[in-house]
mmCIF file of C-alpha atoms in Angstrom:
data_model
loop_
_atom_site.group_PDB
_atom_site.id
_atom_site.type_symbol
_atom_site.label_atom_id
_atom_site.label_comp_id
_atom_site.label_asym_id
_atom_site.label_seq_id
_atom_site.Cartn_x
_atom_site.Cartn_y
_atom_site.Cartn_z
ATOM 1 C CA UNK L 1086 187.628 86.318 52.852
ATOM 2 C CA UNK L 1087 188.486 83.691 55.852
ATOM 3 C CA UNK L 1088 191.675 83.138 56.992
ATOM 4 C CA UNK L 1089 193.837 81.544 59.707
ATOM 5 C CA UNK L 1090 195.703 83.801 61.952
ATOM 6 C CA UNK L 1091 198.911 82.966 63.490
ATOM 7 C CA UNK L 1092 196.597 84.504 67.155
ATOM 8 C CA UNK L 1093 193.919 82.010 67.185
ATOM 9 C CA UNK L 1094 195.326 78.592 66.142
ATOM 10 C CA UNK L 1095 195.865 77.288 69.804
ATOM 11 C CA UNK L 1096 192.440 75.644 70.863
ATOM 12 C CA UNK L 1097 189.783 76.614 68.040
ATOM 13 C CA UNK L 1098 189.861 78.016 65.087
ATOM 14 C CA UNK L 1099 187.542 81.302 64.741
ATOM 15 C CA UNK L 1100 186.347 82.189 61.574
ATOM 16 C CA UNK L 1101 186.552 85.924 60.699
ATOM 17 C CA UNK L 1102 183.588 86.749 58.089
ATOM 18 C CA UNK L 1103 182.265 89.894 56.332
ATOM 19 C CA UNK L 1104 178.743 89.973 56.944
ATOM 20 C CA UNK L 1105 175.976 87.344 55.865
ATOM 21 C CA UNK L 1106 174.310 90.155 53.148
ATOM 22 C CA UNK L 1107 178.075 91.214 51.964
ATOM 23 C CA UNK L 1108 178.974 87.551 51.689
ATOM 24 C CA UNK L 1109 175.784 86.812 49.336
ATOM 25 C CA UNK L 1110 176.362 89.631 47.600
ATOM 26 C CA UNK L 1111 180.154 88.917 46.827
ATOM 27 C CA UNK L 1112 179.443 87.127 43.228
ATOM 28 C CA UNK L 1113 176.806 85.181 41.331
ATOM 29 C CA UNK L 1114 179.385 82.406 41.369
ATOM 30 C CA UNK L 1115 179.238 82.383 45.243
ATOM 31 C CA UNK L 1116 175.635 82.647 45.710
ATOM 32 C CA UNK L 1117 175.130 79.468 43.200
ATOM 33 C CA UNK L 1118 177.387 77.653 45.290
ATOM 34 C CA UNK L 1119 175.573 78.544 48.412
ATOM 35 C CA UNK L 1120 172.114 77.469 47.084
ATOM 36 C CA UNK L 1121 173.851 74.016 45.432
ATOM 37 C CA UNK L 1122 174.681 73.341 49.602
ATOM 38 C CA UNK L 1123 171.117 74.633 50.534
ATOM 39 C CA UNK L 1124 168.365 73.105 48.229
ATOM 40 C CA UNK L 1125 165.411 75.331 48.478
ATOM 41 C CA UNK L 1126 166.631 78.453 50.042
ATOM 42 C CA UNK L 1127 165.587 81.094 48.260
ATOM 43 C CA UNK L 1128 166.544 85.063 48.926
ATOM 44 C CA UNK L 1129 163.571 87.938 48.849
ATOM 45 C CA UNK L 1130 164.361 90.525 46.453
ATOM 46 C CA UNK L 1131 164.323 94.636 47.059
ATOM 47 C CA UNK L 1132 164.707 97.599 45.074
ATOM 48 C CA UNK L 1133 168.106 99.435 46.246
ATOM 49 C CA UNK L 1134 168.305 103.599 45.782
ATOM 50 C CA UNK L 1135 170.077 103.036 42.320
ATOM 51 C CA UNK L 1136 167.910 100.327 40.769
ATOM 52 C CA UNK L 1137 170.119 97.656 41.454
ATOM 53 C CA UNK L 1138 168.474 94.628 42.628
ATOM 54 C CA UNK L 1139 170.197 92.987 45.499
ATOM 55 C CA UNK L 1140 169.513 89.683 48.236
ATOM 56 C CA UNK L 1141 167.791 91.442 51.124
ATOM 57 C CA UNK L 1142 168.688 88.942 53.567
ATOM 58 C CA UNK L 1143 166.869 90.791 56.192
ATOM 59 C CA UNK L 1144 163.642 91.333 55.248
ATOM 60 C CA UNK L 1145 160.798 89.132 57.075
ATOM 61 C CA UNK L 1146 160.136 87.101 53.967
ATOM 62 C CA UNK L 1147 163.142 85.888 53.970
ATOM 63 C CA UNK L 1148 162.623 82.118 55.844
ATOM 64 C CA UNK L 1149 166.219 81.248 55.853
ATOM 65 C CA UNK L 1150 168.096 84.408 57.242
ATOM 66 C CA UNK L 1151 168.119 83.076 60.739
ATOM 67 C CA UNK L 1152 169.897 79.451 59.364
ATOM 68 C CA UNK L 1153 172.097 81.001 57.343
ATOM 69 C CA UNK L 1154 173.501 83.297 60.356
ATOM 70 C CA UNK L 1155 173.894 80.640 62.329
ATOM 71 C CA UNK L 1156 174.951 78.316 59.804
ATOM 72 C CA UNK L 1157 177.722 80.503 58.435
ATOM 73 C CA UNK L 1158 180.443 79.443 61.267
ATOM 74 C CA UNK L 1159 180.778 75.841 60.582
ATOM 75 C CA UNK L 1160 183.499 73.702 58.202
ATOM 76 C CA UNK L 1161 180.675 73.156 55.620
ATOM 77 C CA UNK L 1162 180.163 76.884 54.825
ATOM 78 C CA UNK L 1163 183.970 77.535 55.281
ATOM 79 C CA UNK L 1164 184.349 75.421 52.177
ATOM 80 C CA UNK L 1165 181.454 76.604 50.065
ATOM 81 C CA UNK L 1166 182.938 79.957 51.022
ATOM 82 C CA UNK L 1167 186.664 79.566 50.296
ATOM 83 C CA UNK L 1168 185.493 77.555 46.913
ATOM 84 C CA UNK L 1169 183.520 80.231 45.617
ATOM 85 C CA UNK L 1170 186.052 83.133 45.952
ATOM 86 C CA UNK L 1171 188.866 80.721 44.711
ATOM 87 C CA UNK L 1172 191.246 80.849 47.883
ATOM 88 C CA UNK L 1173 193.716 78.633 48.026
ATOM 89 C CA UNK L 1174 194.930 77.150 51.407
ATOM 90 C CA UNK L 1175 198.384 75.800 52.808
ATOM 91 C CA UNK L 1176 198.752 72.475 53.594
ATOM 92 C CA UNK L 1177 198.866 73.587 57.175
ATOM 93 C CA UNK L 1178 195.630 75.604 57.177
ATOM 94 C CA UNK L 1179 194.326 72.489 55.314
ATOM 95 C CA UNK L 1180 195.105 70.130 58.113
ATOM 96 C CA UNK L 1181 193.746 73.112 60.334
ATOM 97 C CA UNK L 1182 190.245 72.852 58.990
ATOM 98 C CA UNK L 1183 190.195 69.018 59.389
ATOM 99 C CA UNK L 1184 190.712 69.758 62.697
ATOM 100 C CA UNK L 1185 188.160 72.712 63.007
ATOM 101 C CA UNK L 1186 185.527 70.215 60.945
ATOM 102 C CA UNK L 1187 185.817 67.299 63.595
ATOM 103 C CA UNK L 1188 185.080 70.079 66.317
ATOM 104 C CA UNK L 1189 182.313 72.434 64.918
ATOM 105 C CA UNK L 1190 178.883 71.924 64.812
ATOM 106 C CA UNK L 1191 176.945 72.126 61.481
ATOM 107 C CA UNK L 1192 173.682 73.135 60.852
ATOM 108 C CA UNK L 1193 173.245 71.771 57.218
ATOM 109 C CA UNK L 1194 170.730 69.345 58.565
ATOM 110 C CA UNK L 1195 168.153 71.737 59.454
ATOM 111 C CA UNK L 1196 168.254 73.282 56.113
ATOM 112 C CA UNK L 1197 164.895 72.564 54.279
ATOM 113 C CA UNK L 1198 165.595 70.487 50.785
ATOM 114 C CA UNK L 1199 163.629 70.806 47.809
ATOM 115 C CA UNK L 1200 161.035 68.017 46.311
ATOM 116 C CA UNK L 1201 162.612 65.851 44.028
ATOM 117 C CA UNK L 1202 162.265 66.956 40.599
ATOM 118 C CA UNK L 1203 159.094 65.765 38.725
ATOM 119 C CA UNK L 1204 160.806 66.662 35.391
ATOM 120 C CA UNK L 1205 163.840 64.007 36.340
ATOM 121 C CA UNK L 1206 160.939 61.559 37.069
ATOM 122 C CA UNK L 1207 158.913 61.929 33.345
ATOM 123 C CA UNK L 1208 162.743 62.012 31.357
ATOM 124 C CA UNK L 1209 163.127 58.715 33.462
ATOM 125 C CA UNK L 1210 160.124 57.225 32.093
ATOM 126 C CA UNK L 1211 160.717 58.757 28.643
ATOM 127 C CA UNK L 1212 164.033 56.884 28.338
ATOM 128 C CA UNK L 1213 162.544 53.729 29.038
ATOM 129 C CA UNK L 1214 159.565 54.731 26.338
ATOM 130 C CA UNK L 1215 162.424 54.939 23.823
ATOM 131 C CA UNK L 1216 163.733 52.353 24.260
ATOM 132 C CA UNK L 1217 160.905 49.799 24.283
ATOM 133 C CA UNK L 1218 158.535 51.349 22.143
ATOM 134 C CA UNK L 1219 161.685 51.373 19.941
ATOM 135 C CA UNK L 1220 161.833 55.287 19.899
ATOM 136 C CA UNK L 1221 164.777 56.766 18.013
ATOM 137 C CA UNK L 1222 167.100 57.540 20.816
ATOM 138 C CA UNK L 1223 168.760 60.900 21.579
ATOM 139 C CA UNK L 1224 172.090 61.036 22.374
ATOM 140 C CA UNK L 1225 171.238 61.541 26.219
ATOM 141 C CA UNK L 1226 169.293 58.627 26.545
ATOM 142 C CA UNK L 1227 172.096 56.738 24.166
ATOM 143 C CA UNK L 1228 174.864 57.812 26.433
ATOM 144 C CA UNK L 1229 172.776 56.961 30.189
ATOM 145 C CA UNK L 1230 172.166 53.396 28.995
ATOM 146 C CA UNK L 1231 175.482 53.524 27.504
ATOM 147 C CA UNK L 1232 177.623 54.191 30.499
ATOM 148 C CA UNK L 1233 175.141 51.890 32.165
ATOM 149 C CA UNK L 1234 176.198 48.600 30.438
ATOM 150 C CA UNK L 1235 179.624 49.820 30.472
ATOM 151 C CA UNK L 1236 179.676 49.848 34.474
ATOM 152 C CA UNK L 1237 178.167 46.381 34.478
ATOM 153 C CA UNK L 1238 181.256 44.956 32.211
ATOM 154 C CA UNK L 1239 184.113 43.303 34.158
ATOM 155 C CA UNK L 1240 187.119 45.020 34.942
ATOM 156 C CA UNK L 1241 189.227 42.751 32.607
ATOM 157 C CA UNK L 1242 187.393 44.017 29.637
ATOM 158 C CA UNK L 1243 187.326 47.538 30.471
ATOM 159 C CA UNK L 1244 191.203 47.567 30.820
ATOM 160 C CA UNK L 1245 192.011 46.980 26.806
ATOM 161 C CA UNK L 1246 188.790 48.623 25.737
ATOM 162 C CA UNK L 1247 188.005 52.139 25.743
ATOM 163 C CA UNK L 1248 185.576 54.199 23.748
ATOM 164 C CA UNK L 1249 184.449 57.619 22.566
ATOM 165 C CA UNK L 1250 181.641 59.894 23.090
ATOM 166 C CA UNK L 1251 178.883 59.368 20.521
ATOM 167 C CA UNK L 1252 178.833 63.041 19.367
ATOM 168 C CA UNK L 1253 182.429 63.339 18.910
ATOM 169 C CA UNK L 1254 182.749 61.961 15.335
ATOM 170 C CA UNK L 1255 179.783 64.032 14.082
ATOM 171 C CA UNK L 1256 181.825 67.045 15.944
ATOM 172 C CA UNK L 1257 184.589 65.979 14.144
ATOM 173 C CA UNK L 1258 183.066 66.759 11.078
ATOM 174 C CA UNK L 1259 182.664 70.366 11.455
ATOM 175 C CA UNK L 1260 185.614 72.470 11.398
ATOM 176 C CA UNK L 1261 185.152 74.977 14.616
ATOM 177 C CA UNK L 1262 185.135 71.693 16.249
ATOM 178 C CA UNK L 1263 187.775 69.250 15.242
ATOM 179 C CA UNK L 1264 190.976 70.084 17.145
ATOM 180 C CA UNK L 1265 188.526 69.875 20.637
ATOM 181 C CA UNK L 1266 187.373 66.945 19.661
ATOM 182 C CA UNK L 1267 191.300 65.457 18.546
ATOM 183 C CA UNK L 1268 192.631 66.635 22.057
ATOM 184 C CA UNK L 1269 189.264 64.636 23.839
ATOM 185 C CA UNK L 1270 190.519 61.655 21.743
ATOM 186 C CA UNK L 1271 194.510 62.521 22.682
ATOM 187 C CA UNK L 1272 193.695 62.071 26.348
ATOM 188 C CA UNK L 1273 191.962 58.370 25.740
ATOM 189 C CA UNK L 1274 195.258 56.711 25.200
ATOM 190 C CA UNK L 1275 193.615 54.508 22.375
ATOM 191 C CA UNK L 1276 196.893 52.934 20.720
ATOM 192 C CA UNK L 1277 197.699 51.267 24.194
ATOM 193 C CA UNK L 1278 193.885 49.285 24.071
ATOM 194 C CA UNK L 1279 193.113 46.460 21.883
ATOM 195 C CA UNK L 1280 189.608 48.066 21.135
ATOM 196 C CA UNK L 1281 188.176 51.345 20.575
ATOM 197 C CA UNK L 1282 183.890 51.336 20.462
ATOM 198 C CA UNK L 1283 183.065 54.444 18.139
ATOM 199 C CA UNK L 1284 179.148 55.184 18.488
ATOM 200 C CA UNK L 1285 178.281 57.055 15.712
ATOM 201 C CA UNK L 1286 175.002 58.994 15.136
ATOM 202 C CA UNK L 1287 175.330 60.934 11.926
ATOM 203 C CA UNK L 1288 172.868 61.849 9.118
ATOM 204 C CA UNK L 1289 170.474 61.180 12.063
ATOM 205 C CA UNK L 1290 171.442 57.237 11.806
ATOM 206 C CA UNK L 1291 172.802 54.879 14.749
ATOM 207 C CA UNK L 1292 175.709 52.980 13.102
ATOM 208 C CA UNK L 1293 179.364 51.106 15.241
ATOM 209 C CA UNK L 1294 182.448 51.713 14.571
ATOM 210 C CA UNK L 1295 185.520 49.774 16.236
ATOM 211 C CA UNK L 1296 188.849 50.260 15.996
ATOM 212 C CA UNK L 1297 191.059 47.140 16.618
ATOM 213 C CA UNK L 1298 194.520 46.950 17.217
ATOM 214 C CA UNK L 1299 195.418 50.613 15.854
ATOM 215 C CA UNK L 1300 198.271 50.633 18.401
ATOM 216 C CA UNK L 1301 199.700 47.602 16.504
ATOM 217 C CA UNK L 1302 202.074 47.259 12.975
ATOM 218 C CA UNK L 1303 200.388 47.524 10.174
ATOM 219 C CA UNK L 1304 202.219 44.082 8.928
ATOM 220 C CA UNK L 1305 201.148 42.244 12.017
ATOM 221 C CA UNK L 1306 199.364 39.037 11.747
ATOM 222 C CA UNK L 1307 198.706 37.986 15.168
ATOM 223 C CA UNK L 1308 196.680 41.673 15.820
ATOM 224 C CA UNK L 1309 195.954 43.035 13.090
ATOM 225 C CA UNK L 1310 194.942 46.838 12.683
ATOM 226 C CA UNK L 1311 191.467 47.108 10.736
ATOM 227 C CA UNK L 1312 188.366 48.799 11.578
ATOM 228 C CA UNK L 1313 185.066 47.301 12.036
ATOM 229 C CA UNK L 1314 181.686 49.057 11.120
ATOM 230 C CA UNK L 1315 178.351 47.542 11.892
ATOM 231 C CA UNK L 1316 175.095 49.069 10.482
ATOM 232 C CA UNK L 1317 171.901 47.750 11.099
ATOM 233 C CA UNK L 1318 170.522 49.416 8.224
ATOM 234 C CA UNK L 1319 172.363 48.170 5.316
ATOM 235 C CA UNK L 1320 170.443 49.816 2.907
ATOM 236 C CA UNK L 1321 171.780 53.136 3.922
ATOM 237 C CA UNK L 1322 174.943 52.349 2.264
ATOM 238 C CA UNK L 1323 177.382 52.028 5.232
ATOM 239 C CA UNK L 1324 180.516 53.001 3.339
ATOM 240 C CA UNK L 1325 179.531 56.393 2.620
ATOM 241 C CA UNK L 1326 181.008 56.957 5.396
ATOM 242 C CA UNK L 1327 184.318 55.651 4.973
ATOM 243 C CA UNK L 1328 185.743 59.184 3.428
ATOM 244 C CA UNK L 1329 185.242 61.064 6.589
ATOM 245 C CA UNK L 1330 186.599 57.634 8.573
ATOM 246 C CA UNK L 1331 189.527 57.529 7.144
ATOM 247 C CA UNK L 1332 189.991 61.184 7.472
ATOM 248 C CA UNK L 1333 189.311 60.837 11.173
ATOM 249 C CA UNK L 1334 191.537 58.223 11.729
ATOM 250 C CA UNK L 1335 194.518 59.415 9.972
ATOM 251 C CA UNK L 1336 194.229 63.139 11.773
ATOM 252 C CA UNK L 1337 193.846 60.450 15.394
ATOM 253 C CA UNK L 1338 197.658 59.139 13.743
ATOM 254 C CA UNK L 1339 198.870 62.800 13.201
ATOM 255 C CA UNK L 1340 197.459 64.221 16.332
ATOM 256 C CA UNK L 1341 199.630 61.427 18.654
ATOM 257 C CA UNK L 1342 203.036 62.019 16.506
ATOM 258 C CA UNK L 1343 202.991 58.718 14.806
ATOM 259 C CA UNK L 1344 204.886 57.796 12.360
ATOM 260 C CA UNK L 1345 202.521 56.330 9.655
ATOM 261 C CA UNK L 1346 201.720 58.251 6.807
ATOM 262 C CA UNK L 1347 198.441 58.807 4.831
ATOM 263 C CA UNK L 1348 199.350 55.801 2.655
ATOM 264 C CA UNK L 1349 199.672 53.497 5.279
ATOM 265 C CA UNK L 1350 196.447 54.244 6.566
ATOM 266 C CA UNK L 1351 194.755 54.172 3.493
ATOM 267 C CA UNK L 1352 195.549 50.244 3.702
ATOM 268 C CA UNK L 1353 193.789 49.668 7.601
ATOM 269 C CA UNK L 1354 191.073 47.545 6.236
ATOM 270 C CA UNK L 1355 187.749 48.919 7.035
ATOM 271 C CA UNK L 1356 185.310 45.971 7.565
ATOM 272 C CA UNK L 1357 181.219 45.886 7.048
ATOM 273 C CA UNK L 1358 179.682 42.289 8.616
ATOM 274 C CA UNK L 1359 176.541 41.692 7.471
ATOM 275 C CA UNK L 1360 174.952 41.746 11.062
ATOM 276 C CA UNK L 1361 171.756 41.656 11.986
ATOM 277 C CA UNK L 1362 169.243 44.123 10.585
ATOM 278 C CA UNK L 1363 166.476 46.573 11.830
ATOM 279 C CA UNK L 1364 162.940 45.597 11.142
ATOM 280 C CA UNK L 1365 161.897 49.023 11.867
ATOM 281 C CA UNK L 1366 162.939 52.985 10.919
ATOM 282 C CA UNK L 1367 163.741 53.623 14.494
ATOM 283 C CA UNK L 1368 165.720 50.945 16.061
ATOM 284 C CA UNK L 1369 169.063 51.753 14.638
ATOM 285 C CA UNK L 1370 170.451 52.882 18.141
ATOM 286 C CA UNK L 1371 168.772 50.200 19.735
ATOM 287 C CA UNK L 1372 171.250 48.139 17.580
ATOM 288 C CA UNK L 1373 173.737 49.872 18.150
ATOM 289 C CA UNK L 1374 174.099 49.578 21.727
ATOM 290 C CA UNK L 1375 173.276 45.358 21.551
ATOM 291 C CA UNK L 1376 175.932 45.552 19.244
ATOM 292 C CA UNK L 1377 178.588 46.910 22.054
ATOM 293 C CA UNK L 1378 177.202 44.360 24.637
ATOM 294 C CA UNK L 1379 177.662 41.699 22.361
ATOM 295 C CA UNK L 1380 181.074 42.301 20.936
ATOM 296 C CA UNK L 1381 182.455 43.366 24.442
ATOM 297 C CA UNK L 1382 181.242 40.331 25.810
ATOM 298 C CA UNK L 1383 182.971 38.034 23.165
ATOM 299 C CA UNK L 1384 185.555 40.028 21.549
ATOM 300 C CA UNK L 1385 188.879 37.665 21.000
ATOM 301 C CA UNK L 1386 191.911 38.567 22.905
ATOM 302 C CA UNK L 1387 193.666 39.317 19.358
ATOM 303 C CA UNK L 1388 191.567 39.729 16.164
ATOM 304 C CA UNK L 1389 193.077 38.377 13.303
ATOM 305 C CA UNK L 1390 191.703 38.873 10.119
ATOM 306 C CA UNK L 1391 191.785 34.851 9.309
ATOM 307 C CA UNK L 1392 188.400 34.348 11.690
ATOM 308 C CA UNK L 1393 186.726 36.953 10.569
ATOM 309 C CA UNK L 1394 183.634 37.580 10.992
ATOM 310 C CA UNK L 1395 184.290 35.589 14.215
ATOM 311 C CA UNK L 1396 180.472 35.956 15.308
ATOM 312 C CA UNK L 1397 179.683 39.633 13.608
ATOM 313 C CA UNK L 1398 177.124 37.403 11.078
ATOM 314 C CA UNK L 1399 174.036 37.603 9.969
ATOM 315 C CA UNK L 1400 172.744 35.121 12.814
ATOM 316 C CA UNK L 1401 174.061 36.884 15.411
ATOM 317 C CA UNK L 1402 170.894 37.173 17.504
ATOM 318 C CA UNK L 1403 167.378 37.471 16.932
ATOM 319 C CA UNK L 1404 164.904 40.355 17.150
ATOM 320 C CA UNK L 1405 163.480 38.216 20.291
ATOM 321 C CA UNK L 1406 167.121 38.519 22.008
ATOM 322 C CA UNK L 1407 166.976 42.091 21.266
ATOM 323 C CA UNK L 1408 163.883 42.889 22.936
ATOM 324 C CA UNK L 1409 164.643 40.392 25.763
ATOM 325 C CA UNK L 1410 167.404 42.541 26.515
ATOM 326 C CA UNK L 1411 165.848 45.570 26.804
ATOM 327 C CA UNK L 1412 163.038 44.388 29.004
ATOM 328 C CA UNK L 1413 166.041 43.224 31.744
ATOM 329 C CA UNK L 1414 167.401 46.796 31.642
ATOM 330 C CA UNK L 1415 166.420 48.785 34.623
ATOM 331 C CA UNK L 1416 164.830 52.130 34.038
ATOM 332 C CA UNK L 1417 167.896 54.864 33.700
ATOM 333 C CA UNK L 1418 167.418 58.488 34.997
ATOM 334 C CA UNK L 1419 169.238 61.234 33.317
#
């Protein structure tokens, strides 16, 4: 393990090391963490006495031994190496390395790096496929154009709107699950935002549900606490899900101490505009996400149930707006 002693703190700090093979042999924790810093070093392999396979850092195969040994010195692999085995440092030995960093030489730049990965390249390409060849999205590609749009919104909006992962409801649903996914939820802070954008994929169907206003009274009429769900298949029979909704939300209530009860909740009205609807059996999440543009872009300061739909309707855009704004997006890499 490296340390600091009290001996050689006056002009440079010497690192004291076990040897290069010990240290790559310490953990496969360690040697991960060494190969994340060194993209395409790669360790020859020999047969010990007892059968245990170990790195033979030595052997002539091995193209990297030589950078490594030399490499092992500076701040960079001081890190990797303290970061690995867990040490923890003083604030004084942490002010120490700065130092030592500013002053030592590394050799991370002579390290060969790997090609870039042709199988990042084809899921890039696939994402794009799905989404205007109107593939049913995954909930990858879902959440990469997702967090996309969401970095392109303005700071104002993101302030009083939050939202939650789009496999947390379906976790939800299954018991191992649910108290993970409550705590997820607990750390979101959702009664201090005006809106909370639900993605939903369940029954293997895109659907939007927003919470408005939870963090309100339920007798207010400026904001008033209701739910909105938008489906852009209808047909399905949207409200089925309103069982396991209501369950959700009133275990969200019980989770953060509140003081509402299960009859109280019962009355948050759960609302189903008639928004625009798929032409197709594999647009749904497609929908879904022009939904949370949309809304984000226009949602009112306060919704009050007296403007409702405000402009959730039928009309709200056309198939050609859709597909317009799919074509602008720029191709996402997962």
């Amino acid at each position: 393990m490296y340390y600091f002693p009290a001996s050689e703190r006056k002009e440079t700090i010497h690192l004291r090391t076990a040897t290069l093979h010990d240290h790559l042999n310490r953990s496969s924790k360690e040697r991960n963490f060494i190969y994340f810093l060194f993209p395409g070093t790669t360790m020859a392999k020999r047969k010990r006495e007892d059968g245990i396979s170990s790195a033979d850092t030595k052997s002539p195969i091995s193209e990297t031994y030589e950078r490594m040994a030399k490499h092992r010195s500076c701040w960079i692999h001081m890190l990797a190496h303290m970061y690995a085995g867990g040490k923890k440092i003083t604030k004084q030995e942490a002010e120490e390395l700065r130092s030592f960093k500013l002053t030592s030489q590394c050799y991370l730049g002579t390290f060969p790096c790997s090609a870039r990965s042709k199988r990042r390249i084809k899921r890039k390409k696939a994402i794009v496929k799905e989404i205007r060849e109107k593939i049913k999205l995954d909930s990858g590609a879902f959440d990469c154009y997702f967090e996309h749009m969401w970095r392109n919104f303005s700071e104002d909006k993101r302030t009083f709107i939050t939202y939650f992962d789009c496999l947390w409801f379906n976790l939800y649903t299954k018991a191992s699950f649910k108290g993970k996914v409550l705590t997820w939820i607990k750390k979101k802070q959702i009664f201090s935002k005006k809106y909370v954008l639900v993605p939903i994929v369940h029954w293997s169907h895109w659907s939007l549900l927003i919470f408005c206003h939870l963090g309100e009274s339920l007798q207010s009429k400026l904001r008033t606490p209701c739910m909105l769900l938008l489906d852009s298949l209808e047909k399905a029979g949207p409200r089925c899900l309103e069982p396991d909704i209501r369950k959700f939300v009133l275990d969200i209530y019980k989770s953060e101490g509140r003081a509402e009860n299960k009859e109280l909740i019962s009355k948050i009205p759960l609302l189903v505009p008639k928004v625009p609807q798929q032409r197709g059996g594999e647009e749904c999440g497609n929908y879904v996400l022009y939904y949370i543009n949309l809304f984000v872009q226009g949602a009112p300061e306060n919704f009050c149930m007296d403007d409702y739909p405000y402009f959730m309707k039928q009309n709200w855009f056309s198939p050609g707006c859709l597909e317009a704004f799919f074509e602008k997006l720029e191709p996402i890499e997962m």
